[in-house]
């Protein structure tokens, strides 16, 4: 139900914008977030709109990444600037009806993931 797109290969210092599209009239008022998983590592929180409100970022991406929502298109975007090689991962969008915003186990709906590779 969630479709992530926008990944690719970029040099360090570059930018990418990821998009997560949902069918119309779904996940209304849900918490929606982005997670990432690098090879051999656990899936980690990146950024989210909380179900109860608020916008949250992982410390590692704060001031570099921006999450935004286009309600007319039912799309959540992740603008990623000043990318670093350590940002390389598969990025997943997810939705949840839970007050937890940074625990992937609390998200019920997941997109398929999009690969982001940052070269040094």
JSON list of N, CA, C and O in Angstrom, two decimals, residues 6 13 15-16 29 37-38 41-43 51-52 62 65 67-68 76 80 84 86 88 97 105-109 115 117:
[
{"chain": "A", "resi": 6, "resn": "UNK", "atom": "N", "xyz": [12.66, 7.17, -5.44]},
{"chain": "A", "resi": 6, "resn": "UNK", "atom": "CA", "xyz": [13.56, 8.31, -5.39]},
{"chain": "A", "resi": 6, "resn": "UNK", "atom": "C", "xyz": [14.99, 7.99, -5.01]},
{"chain": "A", "resi": 6, "resn": "UNK", "atom": "O", "xyz": [15.84, 8.88, -5.00]},
{"chain": "A", "resi": 13, "resn": "UNK", "atom": "N", "xyz": [27.96, 14.75, -0.10]},
{"chain": "A", "resi": 13, "resn": "UNK", "atom": "CA", "xyz": [27.64, 16.17, -0.17]},
{"chain": "A", "resi": 13, "resn": "UNK", "atom": "C", "xyz": [26.44, 16.49, -1.05]},
{"chain": "A", "resi": 13, "resn": "UNK", "atom": "O", "xyz": [25.94, 17.61, -1.03]},
{"chain": "A", "resi": 15, "resn": "UNK", "atom": "N", "xyz": [22.46, 15.60, -2.80]},
{"chain": "A", "resi": 15, "resn": "UNK", "atom": "CA", "xyz": [21.11, 15.56, -2.27]},
{"chain": "A", "resi": 15, "resn": "UNK", "atom": "C", "xyz": [20.25, 14.56, -3.03]},
{"chain": "A", "resi": 15, "resn": "UNK", "atom": "O", "xyz": [20.50, 14.28, -4.21]},
{"chain": "A", "resi": 16, "resn": "UNK", "atom": "N", "xyz": [19.26, 14.04, -2.35]},
{"chain": "A", "resi": 16, "resn": "UNK", "atom": "CA", "xyz": [18.24, 13.18, -2.95]},
{"chain": "A", "resi": 16, "resn": "UNK", "atom": "C", "xyz": [16.92, 13.46, -2.24]},
{"chain": "A", "resi": 16, "resn": "UNK", "atom": "O", "xyz": [16.92, 13.84, -1.06]},
{"chain": "A", "resi": 29, "resn": "UNK", "atom": "N", "xyz": [-4.26, 10.76, 9.10]},
{"chain": "A", "resi": 29, "resn": "UNK", "atom": "CA", "xyz": [-3.88, 11.04, 10.49]},
{"chain": "A", "resi": 29, "resn": "UNK", "atom": "C", "xyz": [-2.95, 9.99, 11.09]},
{"chain": "A", "resi": 29, "resn": "UNK", "atom": "O", "xyz": [-2.71, 9.98, 12.29]},
{"chain": "A", "resi": 37, "resn": "UNK", "atom": "N", "xyz": [18.02, 0.74, 6.53]},
{"chain": "A", "resi": 37, "resn": "UNK", "atom": "CA", "xyz": [18.73, -0.46, 6.95]},
{"chain": "A", "resi": 37, "resn": "UNK", "atom": "C", "xyz": [19.95, -0.64, 6.06]},
{"chain": "A", "resi": 37, "resn": "UNK", "atom": "O", "xyz": [19.82, -0.83, 4.85]},
{"chain": "A", "resi": 38, "resn": "UNK", "atom": "N", "xyz": [21.11, -0.58, 6.67]},
{"chain": "A", "resi": 38, "resn": "UNK", "atom": "CA", "xyz": [22.36, -0.83, 5.97]},
{"chain": "A", "resi": 38, "resn": "UNK", "atom": "C", "xyz": [22.70, -2.31, 6.09]},
{"chain": "A", "resi": 38, "resn": "UNK", "atom": "O", "xyz": [22.24, -3.00, 7.00]},
{"chain": "A", "resi": 41, "resn": "UNK", "atom": "N", "xyz": [23.18, -4.44, 9.42]},
{"chain": "A", "resi": 41, "resn": "UNK", "atom": "CA", "xyz": [22.74, -3.62, 10.55]},
{"chain": "A", "resi": 41, "resn": "UNK", "atom": "C", "xyz": [21.23, -3.73, 10.72]},
{"chain": "A", "resi": 41, "resn": "UNK", "atom": "O", "xyz": [20.50, -4.12, 9.82]},
{"chain": "A", "resi": 42, "resn": "UNK", "atom": "N", "xyz": [20.77, -3.34, 11.90]},
{"chain": "A", "resi": 42, "resn": "UNK", "atom": "CA", "xyz": [19.34, -3.34, 12.16]},
{"chain": "A", "resi": 42, "resn": "UNK", "atom": "C", "xyz": [18.69, -2.12, 11.50]},
{"chain": "A", "resi": 42, "resn": "UNK", "atom": "O", "xyz": [19.33, -1.12, 11.21]},
{"chain": "A", "resi": 43, "resn": "UNK", "atom": "N", "xyz": [17.41, -2.26, 11.28]},
{"chain": "A", "resi": 43, "resn": "UNK", "atom": "CA", "xyz": [16.65, -1.14, 10.72]},
{"chain": "A", "resi": 43, "resn": "UNK", "atom": "C", "xyz": [16.60, -0.03, 11.77]},
{"chain": "A", "resi": 43, "resn": "UNK", "atom": "O", "xyz": [16.32, -0.27, 12.94]},
{"chain": "A", "resi": 51, "resn": "UNK", "atom": "N", "xyz": [2.07, 10.04, 15.19]},
{"chain": "A", "resi": 51, "resn": "UNK", "atom": "CA", "xyz": [0.63, 9.84, 15.13]},
{"chain": "A", "resi": 51, "resn": "UNK", "atom": "C", "xyz": [-0.10, 10.90, 15.96]},
{"chain": "A", "resi": 51, "resn": "UNK", "atom": "O", "xyz": [-1.13, 11.41, 15.56]},
{"chain": "A", "resi": 52, "resn": "UNK", "atom": "N", "xyz": [0.42, 11.25, 17.07]},
{"chain": "A", "resi": 52, "resn": "UNK", "atom": "CA", "xyz": [-0.19, 12.26, 17.91]},
{"chain": "A", "resi": 52, "resn": "UNK", "atom": "C", "xyz": [0.25, 13.67, 17.58]},
{"chain": "A", "resi": 52, "resn": "UNK", "atom": "O", "xyz": [-0.11, 14.62, 18.29]},
{"chain": "A", "resi": 62, "resn": "UNK", "atom": "N", "xyz": [19.58, 15.04, 11.74]},
{"chain": "A", "resi": 62, "resn": "UNK", "atom": "CA", "xyz": [19.00, 16.33, 12.05]},
{"chain": "A", "resi": 62, "resn": "UNK", "atom": "C", "xyz": [19.79, 17.44, 11.39]},
{"chain": "A", "resi": 62, "resn": "UNK", "atom": "O", "xyz": [21.02, 17.39, 11.33]},
{"chain": "A", "resi": 65, "resn": "UNK", "atom": "N", "xyz": [18.34, 16.34, 6.91]},
{"chain": "A", "resi": 65, "resn": "UNK", "atom": "CA", "xyz": [17.16, 15.74, 6.28]},
{"chain": "A", "resi": 65, "resn": "UNK", "atom": "C", "xyz": [15.92, 16.50, 6.71]},
{"chain": "A", "resi": 65, "resn": "UNK", "atom": "O", "xyz": [15.83, 16.99, 7.83]},
{"chain": "A", "resi": 67, "resn": "UNK", "atom": "N", "xyz": [11.62, 16.00, 6.54]},
{"chain": "A", "resi": 67, "resn": "UNK", "atom": "CA", "xyz": [10.43, 15.24, 6.19]},
{"chain": "A", "resi": 67, "resn": "UNK", "atom": "C", "xyz": [9.28, 16.20, 5.94]},
{"chain": "A", "resi": 67, "resn": "UNK", "atom": "O", "xyz": [9.14, 17.21, 6.64]},
{"chain": "A", "resi": 68, "resn": "UNK", "atom": "N", "xyz": [8.50, 15.93, 4.89]},
{"chain": "A", "resi": 68, "resn": "UNK", "atom": "CA", "xyz": [7.37, 16.79, 4.57]},
{"chain": "A", "resi": 68, "resn": "UNK", "atom": "C", "xyz": [6.22, 15.94, 4.09]},
{"chain": "A", "resi": 68, "resn": "UNK", "atom": "O", "xyz": [6.40, 14.78, 3.71]},
{"chain": "A", "resi": 76, "resn": "UNK", "atom": "N", "xyz": [4.42, 11.40, 1.41]},
{"chain": "A", "resi": 76, "resn": "UNK", "atom": "CA", "xyz": [5.40, 11.88, 2.38]},
{"chain": "A", "resi": 76, "resn": "UNK", "atom": "C", "xyz": [6.77, 11.87, 1.71]},
{"chain": "A", "resi": 76, "resn": "UNK", "atom": "O", "xyz": [7.12, 10.89, 1.03]},
{"chain": "A", "resi": 80, "resn": "UNK", "atom": "N", "xyz": [16.91, 14.87, 1.49]},
{"chain": "A", "resi": 80, "resn": "UNK", "atom": "CA", "xyz": [18.18, 14.53, 2.12]},
{"chain": "A", "resi": 80, "resn": "UNK", "atom": "C", "xyz": [19.29, 15.37, 1.52]},
{"chain": "A", "resi": 80, "resn": "UNK", "atom": "O", "xyz": [19.55, 15.26, 0.31]},
{"chain": "A", "resi": 84, "resn": "UNK", "atom": "N", "xyz": [26.14, 11.67, 3.31]},
{"chain": "A", "resi": 84, "resn": "UNK", "atom": "CA", "xyz": [27.42, 11.10, 3.69]},
{"chain": "A", "resi": 84, "resn": "UNK", "atom": "C", "xyz": [27.44, 9.62, 3.32]},
{"chain": "A", "resi": 84, "resn": "UNK", "atom": "O", "xyz": [26.37, 8.99, 3.23]},
{"chain": "A", "resi": 86, "resn": "UNK", "atom": "N", "xyz": [27.92, 7.18, 5.12]},
{"chain": "A", "resi": 86, "resn": "UNK", "atom": "CA", "xyz": [27.24, 6.40, 6.15]},
{"chain": "A", "resi": 86, "resn": "UNK", "atom": "C", "xyz": [25.71, 6.48, 6.05]},
{"chain": "A", "resi": 86, "resn": "UNK", "atom": "O", "xyz": [25.00, 5.79, 6.79]},
{"chain": "A", "resi": 88, "resn": "UNK", "atom": "N", "xyz": [24.32, 5.53, 3.37]},
{"chain": "A", "resi": 88, "resn": "UNK", "atom": "CA", "xyz": [24.02, 4.46, 2.43]},
{"chain": "A", "resi": 88, "resn": "UNK", "atom": "C", "xyz": [23.20, 3.37, 3.11]},
{"chain": "A", "resi": 88, "resn": "UNK", "atom": "O", "xyz": [23.59, 2.85, 4.16]},
{"chain": "A", "resi": 97, "resn": "UNK", "atom": "N", "xyz": [-0.35, 3.52, 13.55]},
{"chain": "A", "resi": 97, "resn": "UNK", "atom": "CA", "xyz": [-1.32, 4.12, 14.46]},
{"chain": "A", "resi": 97, "resn": "UNK", "atom": "C", "xyz": [-0.84, 3.80, 15.87]},
{"chain": "A", "resi": 97, "resn": "UNK", "atom": "O", "xyz": [-1.42, 2.99, 16.59]},
{"chain": "A", "resi": 105, "resn": "UNK", "atom": "N", "xyz": [9.14, -1.77, 15.12]},
{"chain": "A", "resi": 105, "resn": "UNK", "atom": "CA", "xyz": [8.19, -2.82, 15.50]},
{"chain": "A", "resi": 105, "resn": "UNK", "atom": "C", "xyz": [6.78, -2.27, 15.71]},
{"chain": "A", "resi": 105, "resn": "UNK", "atom": "O", "xyz": [5.81, -3.03, 15.69]},
{"chain": "A", "resi": 106, "resn": "UNK", "atom": "N", "xyz": [6.67, -0.97, 15.91]},
{"chain": "A", "resi": 106, "resn": "UNK", "atom": "CA", "xyz": [5.36, -0.36, 16.15]},
{"chain": "A", "resi": 106, "resn": "UNK", "atom": "C", "xyz": [4.68, 0.13, 14.88]},
{"chain": "A", "resi": 106, "resn": "UNK", "atom": "O", "xyz": [3.58, 0.68, 14.94]},
{"chain": "A", "resi": 107, "resn": "UNK", "atom": "N", "xyz": [5.34, -0.05, 13.72]},
{"chain": "A", "resi": 107, "resn": "UNK", "atom": "CA", "xyz": [4.77, 0.36, 12.45]},
{"chain": "A", "resi": 107, "resn": "UNK", "atom": "C", "xyz": [4.13, -0.86, 11.77]},
{"chain": "A", "resi": 107, "resn": "UNK", "atom": "O", "xyz": [4.76, -1.91, 11.62]},
{"chain": "A", "resi": 108, "resn": "UNK", "atom": "N", "xyz": [2.88, -0.69, 11.37]},
{"chain": "A", "resi": 108, "resn": "UNK", "atom": "CA", "xyz": [2.12, -1.81, 10.83]},
{"chain": "A", "resi": 108, "resn": "UNK", "atom": "C", "xyz": [2.20, -1.92, 9.31]},
{"chain": "A", "resi": 108, "resn": "UNK", "atom": "O", "xyz": [1.95, -2.99, 8.75]},
{"chain": "A", "resi": 109, "resn": "UNK", "atom": "N", "xyz": [2.52, -0.83, 8.65]},
{"chain": "A", "resi": 109, "resn": "UNK", "atom": "CA", "xyz": [2.47, -0.80, 7.18]},
{"chain": "A", "resi": 109, "resn": "UNK", "atom": "C", "xyz": [3.81, -0.32, 6.65]},
{"chain": "A", "resi": 109, "resn": "UNK", "atom": "O", "xyz": [4.34, 0.70, 7.10]},
{"chain": "A", "resi": 115, "resn": "UNK", "atom": "N", "xyz": [16.83, 1.98, -2.56]},
{"chain": "A", "resi": 115, "resn": "UNK", "atom": "CA", "xyz": [18.26, 1.99, -2.24]},
{"chain": "A", "resi": 115, "resn": "UNK", "atom": "C", "xyz": [18.85, 3.39, -2.41]},
{"chain": "A", "resi": 115, "resn": "UNK", "atom": "O", "xyz": [18.66, 4.04, -3.45]},
{"chain": "A", "resi": 117, "resn": "UNK", "atom": "N", "xyz": [22.63, 5.09, -2.23]},
{"chain": "A", "resi": 117, "resn": "UNK", "atom": "CA", "xyz": [24.06, 4.82, -2.15]},
{"chain": "A", "resi": 117, "resn": "UNK", "atom": "C", "xyz": [24.81, 6.14, -2.27]},
{"chain": "A", "resi": 117, "resn": "UNK", "atom": "O", "xyz": [24.62, 6.87, -3.24]}
]
